[in-house]
Amino acid sequence: MDEMRPTTGTVPTMTTDRPEIEIRGLHKSFGDNHVLRGIDLDIARGEVVCVIGPSGSGKSTLLRCVNLLEEPERGQVFVGGTEVTDLDVDIDAVRRRIGMVFQQFNLFPHVSVTANLTLPQRRVLGTDKARAAAVARENLERVGLSDKADAFPAQLSGGQQQRVAIARALSMGPEVMLFDEPTSALDPELVGEVLSVMRVLAGEGMTMMVVTHEMTFAREVADRVVFMDGGVIVEQGPASQVITRPQHERTRNFLNRIL
Ligand code: ADP
Ligand code: MG
């Protein structure tokens, strides 16, 4: 037992040290298009990983395979130690543990901001009305939109809508958050407010996988940057290394084009 071990030396690794997300030998094709060509990636609990790479390199497909919006054809994905690619797994139960935020905010347009946050809790989690409303309030406050609780999505700016989308995902109490280019559809002046919310989440210890072209965010917030091209991870490491001193020609070409 652990308590029998000497107090000096390394602490034994516990099962809780298992990565929050483990991706093993992941492959995905759409017809003849072999999009993911063997992805291996571990993300620790509380780690923020930014995924960068050219359009069509498979970034969205990778995120979508993690929460099973796409079914991988080969390989495994574990979230919190549970294999989500296990055919017997309850997909809804898995998705509850993984929040996802898309480029297009996908809010329910015909109901209030509050209802956007309470309906999924009521329908998917079976949360009672009062509790769902309390969670909604808490998360609107978290994204700085308490004053928009009764507004309808169309009355909000794009940045505010995306913050509502983040609050909605958080209302489900996820262990992991996936972001797929969350600021790409926004006017430039609205990008900052969304990144600020994400920065706070990262600071709170949320495990995050973020596909983004925001290199400043990646530099400042990411624990690790992963560069993908052609369905493989070409290189990865701290932002200071991958963005500032890329080792691979393909990474350099990509960065030269976007920076
Ligand atoms: P990225 O997010 O890096 O731009 P994607 O993962 O969206 O790349 O797409 C990678 C490739 O997979 C592209 O060639 C794209 O056309 C194709 N693809 C993505 N989703 C689908 C789909 N649902 N059906 C068919 N092809 C798809
Ligand atoms: Mg994409």
PDB file of C-alpha atoms and ligand atoms in Angstrom:
ATOM      1  CA  MET A   1       0.000   0.000   0.000  1.00  0.00           C
ATOM      2  CA  ASP A   2       1.094   3.564  -0.587  1.00  0.00           C
ATOM      3  CA  GLU A   3       1.334   4.432   3.102  1.00  0.00           C
ATOM      4  CA  MET A   4       3.879   1.661   3.560  1.00  0.00           C
ATOM      5  CA  ARG A   5       6.283   3.241   1.123  1.00  0.00           C
ATOM      6  CA  PRO A   6       9.103   5.465   2.242  1.00  0.00           C
ATOM      7  CA  THR A   7       8.166   9.128   2.176  1.00  0.00           C
ATOM      8  CA  THR A   8      11.171  10.041   0.062  1.00  0.00           C
ATOM      9  CA  GLY A   9      11.368   9.439  -3.664  1.00  0.00           C
ATOM     10  CA  THR A  10       8.652   9.632  -6.280  1.00  0.00           C
ATOM     11  CA  VAL A  11       5.036   9.389  -5.342  1.00  0.00           C
ATOM     12  CA  PRO A  12       3.541   6.323  -6.978  1.00  0.00           C
ATOM     13  CA  THR A  13       1.430   7.040 -10.023  1.00  0.00           C
ATOM     14  CA  MET A  14      -2.257   6.750  -9.238  1.00  0.00           C
ATOM     15  CA  THR A  15      -4.930   5.873 -11.757  1.00  0.00           C
ATOM     16  CA  THR A  16      -6.173   9.456 -11.398  1.00  0.00           C
ATOM     17  CA  ASP A  17      -3.001  10.519 -13.178  1.00  0.00           C
ATOM     18  CA  ARG A  18      -4.277   8.899 -16.337  1.00  0.00           C
ATOM     19  CA  PRO A  19      -4.706  11.518 -19.065  1.00  0.00           C
ATOM     20  CA  GLU A  20      -8.166  13.073 -19.272  1.00  0.00           C
ATOM     21  CA  ILE A  21      -8.213  12.466 -23.022  1.00  0.00           C
ATOM     22  CA  GLU A  22      -6.299   9.618 -24.669  1.00  0.00           C
ATOM     23  CA  ILE A  23      -6.370   9.194 -28.420  1.00  0.00           C
ATOM     24  CA  ARG A  24      -4.786   6.068 -29.809  1.00  0.00           C
ATOM     25  CA  GLY A  25      -4.129   5.209 -33.440  1.00  0.00           C
ATOM     26  CA  LEU A  26      -7.153   7.128 -34.662  1.00  0.00           C
ATOM     27  CA  HIS A  27      -8.136   6.800 -38.317  1.00  0.00           C
ATOM     28  CA  LYS A  28     -11.120   8.248 -40.129  1.00  0.00           C
ATOM     29  CA  SER A  29     -12.059   8.264 -43.809  1.00  0.00           C
ATOM     30  CA  PHE A  30     -14.923   9.783 -45.701  1.00  0.00           C
ATOM     31  CA  GLY A  31     -15.200   7.491 -48.708  1.00  0.00           C
ATOM     32  CA  ASP A  32     -11.766   7.517 -50.379  1.00  0.00           C
ATOM     33  CA  ASN A  33     -10.676  10.546 -48.393  1.00  0.00           C
ATOM     34  CA  HIS A  34      -8.414   9.234 -45.613  1.00  0.00           C
ATOM     35  CA  VAL A  35      -8.738  12.246 -43.293  1.00  0.00           C
ATOM     36  CA  LEU A  36      -7.182  11.083 -40.016  1.00  0.00           C
ATOM     37  CA  ARG A  37      -4.153   8.907 -40.602  1.00  0.00           C
ATOM     38  CA  GLY A  38      -3.154   7.644 -37.192  1.00  0.00           C
ATOM     39  CA  ILE A  39      -3.516  10.248 -34.456  1.00  0.00           C
ATOM     40  CA  ASP A  40      -2.005   9.605 -31.022  1.00  0.00           C
ATOM     41  CA  LEU A  41      -2.536  12.294 -28.432  1.00  0.00           C
ATOM     42  CA  ASP A  42      -2.816  12.461 -24.646  1.00  0.00           C
ATOM     43  CA  ILE A  43      -4.239  15.471 -22.848  1.00  0.00           C
ATOM     44  CA  ALA A  44      -3.769  15.726 -19.105  1.00  0.00           C
ATOM     45  CA  ARG A  45      -6.461  16.883 -16.715  1.00  0.00           C
ATOM     46  CA  GLY A  46      -6.469  20.691 -16.705  1.00  0.00           C
ATOM     47  CA  GLU A  47      -4.290  20.927 -19.772  1.00  0.00           C
ATOM     48  CA  VAL A  48      -5.081  23.345 -22.599  1.00  0.00           C
ATOM     49  CA  VAL A  49      -4.072  22.074 -26.023  1.00  0.00           C
ATOM     50  CA  CYS A  50      -4.406  24.237 -29.109  1.00  0.00           C
ATOM     51  CA  VAL A  51      -4.644  22.415 -32.419  1.00  0.00           C
ATOM     52  CA  ILE A  52      -3.492  24.373 -35.444  1.00  0.00           C
ATOM     53  CA  GLY A  53      -3.068  23.454 -39.082  1.00  0.00           C
ATOM     54  CA  PRO A  54      -4.240  24.224 -42.609  1.00  0.00           C
ATOM     55  CA  SER A  55      -7.851  23.976 -43.697  1.00  0.00           C
ATOM     56  CA  GLY A  56      -8.752  20.380 -44.489  1.00  0.00           C
ATOM     57  CA  SER A  57      -6.015  18.880 -42.322  1.00  0.00           C
ATOM     58  CA  GLY A  58      -8.577  17.040 -40.161  1.00  0.00           C
ATOM     59  CA  LYS A  59      -8.775  19.272 -37.068  1.00  0.00           C
ATOM     60  CA  SER A  60     -12.572  19.360 -36.887  1.00  0.00           C
ATOM     61  CA  THR A  61     -12.811  15.667 -37.646  1.00  0.00           C
ATOM     62  CA  LEU A  62     -10.426  14.965 -34.781  1.00  0.00           C
ATOM     63  CA  LEU A  63     -12.539  16.968 -32.313  1.00  0.00           C
ATOM     64  CA  ARG A  64     -15.717  15.372 -33.631  1.00  0.00           C
ATOM     65  CA  CYS A  65     -14.243  11.901 -33.135  1.00  0.00           C
ATOM     66  CA  VAL A  66     -13.509  12.724 -29.482  1.00  0.00           C
ATOM     67  CA  ASN A  67     -17.181  13.291 -28.698  1.00  0.00           C
ATOM     68  CA  LEU A  68     -18.413  10.791 -31.284  1.00  0.00           C
ATOM     69  CA  LEU A  69     -20.093  13.258 -33.597  1.00  0.00           C
ATOM     70  CA  GLU A  70     -18.047  11.220 -36.064  1.00  0.00           C
ATOM     71  CA  GLU A  71     -17.446   7.542 -35.613  1.00  0.00           C
ATOM     72  CA  PRO A  72     -13.750   6.731 -35.919  1.00  0.00           C
ATOM     73  CA  GLU A  73     -13.047   3.762 -38.152  1.00  0.00           C
ATOM     74  CA  ARG A  74      -9.965   2.590 -36.322  1.00  0.00           C
ATOM     75  CA  GLY A  75      -8.294   3.425 -33.018  1.00  0.00           C
ATOM     76  CA  GLN A  76      -9.504   4.329 -29.569  1.00  0.00           C
ATOM     77  CA  VAL A  77     -10.509   7.397 -27.629  1.00  0.00           C
ATOM     78  CA  PHE A  78     -10.679   7.446 -23.825  1.00  0.00           C
ATOM     79  CA  VAL A  79     -12.176  10.310 -21.844  1.00  0.00           C
ATOM     80  CA  GLY A  80     -11.657  10.245 -18.103  1.00  0.00           C
ATOM     81  CA  GLY A  81     -10.504   6.655 -18.413  1.00  0.00           C
ATOM     82  CA  THR A  82     -13.695   5.480 -20.176  1.00  0.00           C
ATOM     83  CA  GLU A  83     -13.348   4.222 -23.725  1.00  0.00           C
ATOM     84  CA  VAL A  84     -15.829   6.283 -25.703  1.00  0.00           C
ATOM     85  CA  THR A  85     -15.101   4.271 -28.854  1.00  0.00           C
ATOM     86  CA  ASP A  86     -16.322   1.107 -27.130  1.00  0.00           C
ATOM     87  CA  LEU A  87     -19.350   0.011 -29.139  1.00  0.00           C
ATOM     88  CA  ASP A  88     -21.322  -0.674 -25.960  1.00  0.00           C
ATOM     89  CA  VAL A  89     -20.770   2.784 -24.543  1.00  0.00           C
ATOM     90  CA  ASP A  90     -23.739   5.076 -23.910  1.00  0.00           C
ATOM     91  CA  ILE A  91     -22.969   7.859 -26.394  1.00  0.00           C
ATOM     92  CA  ASP A  92     -25.296  10.323 -24.673  1.00  0.00           C
ATOM     93  CA  ALA A  93     -23.572   9.725 -21.355  1.00  0.00           C
ATOM     94  CA  VAL A  94     -20.219  10.387 -23.005  1.00  0.00           C
ATOM     95  CA  ARG A  95     -21.390  13.572 -24.692  1.00  0.00           C
ATOM     96  CA  ARG A  96     -22.682  14.905 -21.390  1.00  0.00           C
ATOM     97  CA  ARG A  97     -19.121  14.815 -20.112  1.00  0.00           C
ATOM     98  CA  ILE A  98     -17.734  16.642 -23.140  1.00  0.00           C
ATOM     99  CA  GLY A  99     -18.810  20.190 -23.947  1.00  0.00           C
ATOM    100  CA  MET A 100     -18.398  21.383 -27.498  1.00  0.00           C
ATOM    101  CA  VAL A 101     -18.426  24.887 -28.917  1.00  0.00           C
ATOM    102  CA  PHE A 102     -18.600  25.406 -32.669  1.00  0.00           C
ATOM    103  CA  GLN A 103     -17.666  28.177 -35.040  1.00  0.00           C
ATOM    104  CA  GLN A 104     -21.377  28.757 -35.671  1.00  0.00           C
ATOM    105  CA  PHE A 105     -22.914  29.202 -32.262  1.00  0.00           C
ATOM    106  CA  ASN A 106     -25.919  26.931 -32.885  1.00  0.00           C
ATOM    107  CA  LEU A 107     -28.118  28.571 -30.260  1.00  0.00           C
ATOM    108  CA  PHE A 108     -31.835  27.791 -30.225  1.00  0.00           C
ATOM    109  CA  PRO A 109     -33.081  30.976 -31.936  1.00  0.00           C
ATOM    110  CA  HIS A 110     -36.689  30.887 -30.784  1.00  0.00           C
ATOM    111  CA  VAL A 111     -36.116  30.826 -27.016  1.00  0.00           C
ATOM    112  CA  SER A 112     -34.457  33.114 -24.478  1.00  0.00           C
ATOM    113  CA  VAL A 113     -30.830  32.961 -23.450  1.00  0.00           C
ATOM    114  CA  THR A 114     -31.854  31.393 -20.144  1.00  0.00           C
ATOM    115  CA  ALA A 115     -33.927  28.753 -21.918  1.00  0.00           C
ATOM    116  CA  ASN A 116     -30.928  27.980 -24.125  1.00  0.00           C
ATOM    117  CA  LEU A 117     -29.136  27.008 -20.938  1.00  0.00           C
ATOM    118  CA  THR A 118     -31.972  25.303 -19.079  1.00  0.00           C
ATOM    119  CA  LEU A 119     -33.543  23.215 -21.866  1.00  0.00           C
ATOM    120  CA  PRO A 120     -30.558  20.913 -22.430  1.00  0.00           C
ATOM    121  CA  GLN A 121     -30.148  20.401 -18.698  1.00  0.00           C
ATOM    122  CA  ARG A 122     -33.841  19.520 -18.335  1.00  0.00           C
ATOM    123  CA  ARG A 123     -33.966  17.282 -21.422  1.00  0.00           C
ATOM    124  CA  VAL A 124     -30.622  15.563 -21.280  1.00  0.00           C
ATOM    125  CA  LEU A 125     -29.769  15.532 -17.576  1.00  0.00           C
ATOM    126  CA  GLY A 126     -33.301  15.563 -16.185  1.00  0.00           C
ATOM    127  CA  THR A 127     -32.405  18.479 -13.914  1.00  0.00           C
ATOM    128  CA  ASP A 128     -35.383  20.037 -12.117  1.00  0.00           C
ATOM    129  CA  LYS A 129     -36.537  23.476 -13.130  1.00  0.00           C
ATOM    130  CA  ALA A 130     -35.217  25.457 -10.165  1.00  0.00           C
ATOM    131  CA  ARG A 131     -31.826  23.799 -10.246  1.00  0.00           C
ATOM    132  CA  ALA A 132     -31.489  24.263 -14.028  1.00  0.00           C
ATOM    133  CA  ALA A 133     -32.311  27.953 -13.626  1.00  0.00           C
ATOM    134  CA  ALA A 134     -29.729  28.330 -10.864  1.00  0.00           C
ATOM    135  CA  VAL A 135     -27.059  26.636 -12.981  1.00  0.00           C
ATOM    136  CA  ALA A 136     -28.011  28.867 -15.908  1.00  0.00           C
ATOM    137  CA  ARG A 137     -27.654  31.999 -13.792  1.00  0.00           C
ATOM    138  CA  GLU A 138     -24.310  30.858 -12.463  1.00  0.00           C
ATOM    139  CA  ASN A 139     -22.934  30.194 -15.939  1.00  0.00           C
ATOM    140  CA  LEU A 140     -24.285  33.385 -17.483  1.00  0.00           C
ATOM    141  CA  GLU A 141     -22.474  35.205 -14.733  1.00  0.00           C
ATOM    142  CA  ARG A 142     -19.341  33.245 -15.535  1.00  0.00           C
ATOM    143  CA  VAL A 143     -19.381  34.549 -19.115  1.00  0.00           C
ATOM    144  CA  GLY A 144     -20.423  38.043 -18.044  1.00  0.00           C
ATOM    145  CA  LEU A 145     -23.942  37.964 -19.498  1.00  0.00           C
ATOM    146  CA  SER A 146     -26.222  38.012 -16.462  1.00  0.00           C
ATOM    147  CA  ASP A 147     -27.987  41.049 -17.900  1.00  0.00           C
ATOM    148  CA  LYS A 148     -28.923  39.145 -21.094  1.00  0.00           C
ATOM    149  CA  ALA A 149     -30.795  36.306 -19.387  1.00  0.00           C
ATOM    150  CA  ASP A 150     -34.142  37.259 -20.968  1.00  0.00           C
ATOM    151  CA  ALA A 151     -32.813  38.333 -24.357  1.00  0.00           C
ATOM    152  CA  PHE A 152     -33.246  36.274 -27.515  1.00  0.00           C
ATOM    153  CA  PRO A 153     -30.144  35.182 -29.444  1.00  0.00           C
ATOM    154  CA  ALA A 154     -30.875  37.513 -32.384  1.00  0.00           C
ATOM    155  CA  GLN A 155     -30.705  40.495 -30.023  1.00  0.00           C
ATOM    156  CA  LEU A 156     -27.096  39.664 -29.113  1.00  0.00           C
ATOM    157  CA  SER A 157     -23.834  40.356 -30.900  1.00  0.00           C
ATOM    158  CA  GLY A 158     -21.900  37.402 -32.297  1.00  0.00           C
ATOM    159  CA  GLY A 159     -19.459  37.579 -29.401  1.00  0.00           C
ATOM    160  CA  GLN A 160     -22.283  37.523 -26.887  1.00  0.00           C
ATOM    161  CA  GLN A 161     -23.943  34.622 -28.704  1.00  0.00           C
ATOM    162  CA  GLN A 162     -20.738  32.635 -28.583  1.00  0.00           C
ATOM    163  CA  ARG A 163     -20.402  33.363 -24.855  1.00  0.00           C
ATOM    164  CA  VAL A 164     -23.942  32.051 -24.402  1.00  0.00           C
ATOM    165  CA  ALA A 165     -22.937  28.930 -26.331  1.00  0.00           C
ATOM    166  CA  ILE A 166     -20.001  28.469 -23.950  1.00  0.00           C
ATOM    167  CA  ALA A 167     -22.266  29.011 -20.919  1.00  0.00           C
ATOM    168  CA  ARG A 168     -24.712  26.493 -22.340  1.00  0.00           C
ATOM    169  CA  ALA A 169     -21.975  23.884 -22.696  1.00  0.00           C
ATOM    170  CA  LEU A 170     -20.748  24.627 -19.168  1.00  0.00           C
ATOM    171  CA  SER A 171     -24.271  24.223 -17.784  1.00  0.00           C
ATOM    172  CA  MET A 172     -24.031  20.517 -18.551  1.00  0.00           C
ATOM    173  CA  GLY A 173     -21.116  20.240 -16.118  1.00  0.00           C
ATOM    174  CA  PRO A 174     -18.588  18.834 -18.609  1.00  0.00           C
ATOM    175  CA  GLU A 175     -15.196  17.436 -17.624  1.00  0.00           C
ATOM    176  CA  VAL A 176     -13.711  18.490 -20.938  1.00  0.00           C
ATOM    177  CA  MET A 177     -14.396  21.335 -23.367  1.00  0.00           C
ATOM    178  CA  LEU A 178     -13.775  21.122 -27.098  1.00  0.00           C
ATOM    179  CA  PHE A 179     -13.676  24.341 -29.118  1.00  0.00           C
ATOM    180  CA  ASP A 180     -13.733  24.278 -32.907  1.00  0.00           C
ATOM    181  CA  GLU A 181     -12.579  27.680 -34.190  1.00  0.00           C
ATOM    182  CA  PRO A 182     -14.844  29.471 -31.705  1.00  0.00           C
ATOM    183  CA  THR A 183     -13.867  32.950 -32.889  1.00  0.00           C
ATOM    184  CA  SER A 184     -13.580  32.392 -36.656  1.00  0.00           C
ATOM    185  CA  ALA A 185     -17.102  33.604 -37.434  1.00  0.00           C
ATOM    186  CA  LEU A 186     -16.753  36.772 -35.354  1.00  0.00           C
ATOM    187  CA  ASP A 187     -15.985  40.316 -36.381  1.00  0.00           C
ATOM    188  CA  PRO A 188     -12.463  41.115 -35.194  1.00  0.00           C
ATOM    189  CA  GLU A 189     -13.605  43.458 -32.437  1.00  0.00           C
ATOM    190  CA  LEU A 190     -15.677  40.666 -30.854  1.00  0.00           C
ATOM    191  CA  VAL A 191     -12.949  38.026 -30.741  1.00  0.00           C
ATOM    192  CA  GLY A 192     -11.362  39.289 -27.531  1.00  0.00           C
ATOM    193  CA  GLU A 193     -14.397  38.871 -25.286  1.00  0.00           C
ATOM    194  CA  VAL A 194     -14.752  35.202 -26.276  1.00  0.00           C
ATOM    195  CA  LEU A 195     -11.053  34.516 -25.813  1.00  0.00           C
ATOM    196  CA  SER A 196     -11.236  36.186 -22.380  1.00  0.00           C
ATOM    197  CA  VAL A 197     -13.934  33.771 -21.281  1.00  0.00           C
ATOM    198  CA  MET A 198     -11.858  30.860 -22.550  1.00  0.00           C
ATOM    199  CA  ARG A 199      -8.829  32.207 -20.749  1.00  0.00           C
ATOM    200  CA  VAL A 200     -10.752  32.277 -17.462  1.00  0.00           C
ATOM    201  CA  LEU A 201     -11.942  28.710 -18.021  1.00  0.00           C
ATOM    202  CA  ALA A 202      -8.388  27.595 -18.665  1.00  0.00           C
ATOM    203  CA  GLY A 203      -7.319  29.347 -15.468  1.00  0.00           C
ATOM    204  CA  GLU A 204      -9.997  27.464 -13.551  1.00  0.00           C
ATOM    205  CA  GLY A 205      -8.383  24.201 -14.611  1.00  0.00           C
ATOM    206  CA  MET A 206     -10.760  23.067 -17.346  1.00  0.00           C
ATOM    207  CA  THR A 207      -9.306  20.491 -19.724  1.00  0.00           C
ATOM    208  CA  MET A 208      -9.554  22.104 -23.140  1.00  0.00           C
ATOM    209  CA  MET A 209      -8.869  21.137 -26.734  1.00  0.00           C
ATOM    210  CA  VAL A 210      -9.042  24.241 -28.900  1.00  0.00           C
ATOM    211  CA  VAL A 211      -8.822  24.382 -32.678  1.00  0.00           C
ATOM    212  CA  THR A 212      -7.874  27.965 -33.407  1.00  0.00           C
ATOM    213  CA  HIS A 213      -5.944  30.335 -35.626  1.00  0.00           C
ATOM    214  CA  GLU A 214      -5.523  32.777 -32.734  1.00  0.00           C
ATOM    215  CA  MET A 215      -1.792  32.488 -32.251  1.00  0.00           C
ATOM    216  CA  THR A 216      -1.689  35.037 -29.442  1.00  0.00           C
ATOM    217  CA  PHE A 217      -4.193  32.976 -27.489  1.00  0.00           C
ATOM    218  CA  ALA A 218      -2.202  29.815 -28.228  1.00  0.00           C
ATOM    219  CA  ARG A 219       1.009  31.487 -27.090  1.00  0.00           C
ATOM    220  CA  GLU A 220      -0.454  32.850 -23.899  1.00  0.00           C
ATOM    221  CA  VAL A 221      -2.909  30.162 -22.826  1.00  0.00           C
ATOM    222  CA  ALA A 222      -1.998  26.811 -24.378  1.00  0.00           C
ATOM    223  CA  ASP A 223       0.122  24.390 -22.401  1.00  0.00           C
ATOM    224  CA  ARG A 224       0.797  22.674 -25.688  1.00  0.00           C
ATOM    225  CA  VAL A 225       0.349  23.385 -29.381  1.00  0.00           C
ATOM    226  CA  VAL A 226      -0.283  20.577 -31.846  1.00  0.00           C
ATOM    227  CA  PHE A 227       0.319  21.195 -35.542  1.00  0.00           C
ATOM    228  CA  MET A 228      -1.668  18.930 -37.857  1.00  0.00           C
ATOM    229  CA  ASP A 229      -1.287  18.548 -41.580  1.00  0.00           C
ATOM    230  CA  GLY A 230      -2.658  15.889 -43.903  1.00  0.00           C
ATOM    231  CA  GLY A 231      -4.339  13.957 -41.103  1.00  0.00           C
ATOM    232  CA  VAL A 232      -1.257  13.492 -38.942  1.00  0.00           C
ATOM    233  CA  ILE A 233       0.347  15.378 -36.082  1.00  0.00           C
ATOM    234  CA  VAL A 234       3.457  16.845 -37.651  1.00  0.00           C
ATOM    235  CA  GLU A 235       4.822  18.350 -34.450  1.00  0.00           C
ATOM    236  CA  GLN A 236       3.772  19.368 -30.976  1.00  0.00           C
ATOM    237  CA  GLY A 237       5.205  21.047 -27.938  1.00  0.00           C
ATOM    238  CA  PRO A 238       4.999  24.235 -25.912  1.00  0.00           C
ATOM    239  CA  ALA A 239       3.772  27.220 -27.918  1.00  0.00           C
ATOM    240  CA  SER A 240       7.144  28.880 -27.459  1.00  0.00           C
ATOM    241  CA  GLN A 241       8.644  26.004 -29.404  1.00  0.00           C
ATOM    242  CA  VAL A 242       6.054  25.159 -32.072  1.00  0.00           C
ATOM    243  CA  ILE A 243       5.060  28.721 -32.941  1.00  0.00           C
ATOM    244  CA  THR A 244       8.343  30.491 -32.363  1.00  0.00           C
ATOM    245  CA  ARG A 245      10.833  27.818 -33.402  1.00  0.00           C
ATOM    246  CA  PRO A 246       8.994  25.239 -35.534  1.00  0.00           C
ATOM    247  CA  GLN A 247      11.118  22.217 -36.396  1.00  0.00           C
ATOM    248  CA  HIS A 248       9.303  21.146 -39.535  1.00  0.00           C
ATOM    249  CA  GLU A 249       9.130  22.792 -42.926  1.00  0.00           C
ATOM    250  CA  ARG A 250       5.377  22.197 -43.106  1.00  0.00           C
ATOM    251  CA  THR A 251       4.841  24.002 -39.806  1.00  0.00           C
ATOM    252  CA  ARG A 252       7.033  26.912 -40.931  1.00  0.00           C
ATOM    253  CA  ASN A 253       5.110  27.224 -44.210  1.00  0.00           C
ATOM    254  CA  PHE A 254       1.788  27.231 -42.393  1.00  0.00           C
ATOM    255  CA  LEU A 255       2.900  29.825 -39.848  1.00  0.00           C
ATOM    256  CA  ASN A 256       4.387  32.031 -42.548  1.00  0.00           C
ATOM    257  CA  ARG A 257       1.040  32.034 -44.313  1.00  0.00           C
ATOM    258  CA  ILE A 258      -1.053  32.975 -41.268  1.00  0.00           C
ATOM    259  CA  LEU A 259       1.217  35.199 -39.179  1.00  0.00           C
TER     260      LEU A 259
HETATM  261  P1  ADP B   1     -10.183  21.068 -40.856  1.00  0.00           P
HETATM  262  O1  ADP B   1     -11.091  21.226 -39.685  1.00  0.00           O
HETATM  263  O2  ADP B   1      -8.748  20.886 -40.473  1.00  0.00           O
HETATM  264  O3  ADP B   1     -10.345  22.159 -41.863  1.00  0.00           O
HETATM  265  P2  ADP B   1     -11.878  18.839 -41.490  1.00  0.00           P
HETATM  266  O4  ADP B   1     -11.718  17.840 -40.411  1.00  0.00           O
HETATM  267  O5  ADP B   1     -13.104  19.675 -41.455  1.00  0.00           O
HETATM  268  O6  ADP B   1     -10.568  19.718 -41.598  1.00  0.00           O
HETATM  269  O7  ADP B   1     -11.899  18.121 -42.895  1.00  0.00           O
HETATM  270  C1  ADP B   1     -10.873  17.241 -43.317  1.00  0.00           C
HETATM  271  C2  ADP B   1     -11.296  16.606 -44.614  1.00  0.00           C
HETATM  272  O8  ADP B   1     -12.429  15.783 -44.388  1.00  0.00           O
HETATM  273  C3  ADP B   1     -11.688  17.590 -45.694  1.00  0.00           C
HETATM  274  O9  ADP B   1     -11.218  17.086 -46.915  1.00  0.00           O
HETATM  275  C4  ADP B   1     -13.207  17.561 -45.657  1.00  0.00           C
HETATM  276  O10 ADP B   1     -13.741  17.852 -46.907  1.00  0.00           O
HETATM  277  C5  ADP B   1     -13.500  16.133 -45.244  1.00  0.00           C
HETATM  278  N1  ADP B   1     -14.742  15.989 -44.471  1.00  0.00           N
HETATM  279  C6  ADP B   1     -14.964  16.516 -43.251  1.00  0.00           C
HETATM  280  N2  ADP B   1     -16.187  16.179 -42.798  1.00  0.00           N
HETATM  281  C7  ADP B   1     -16.759  15.442 -43.780  1.00  0.00           C
HETATM  282  C8  ADP B   1     -18.027  14.771 -43.926  1.00  0.00           C
HETATM  283  N3  ADP B   1     -18.944  14.816 -42.962  1.00  0.00           N
HETATM  284  N4  ADP B   1     -18.244  14.106 -45.066  1.00  0.00           N
HETATM  285  C9  ADP B   1     -17.321  14.042 -46.041  1.00  0.00           C
HETATM  286  N5  ADP B   1     -16.103  14.630 -45.975  1.00  0.00           N
HETATM  287  C10 ADP B   1     -15.826  15.319 -44.859  1.00  0.00           C
HETATM  288 MG    MG B   2     -12.425  22.719 -39.169  1.00  0.00          MG
END
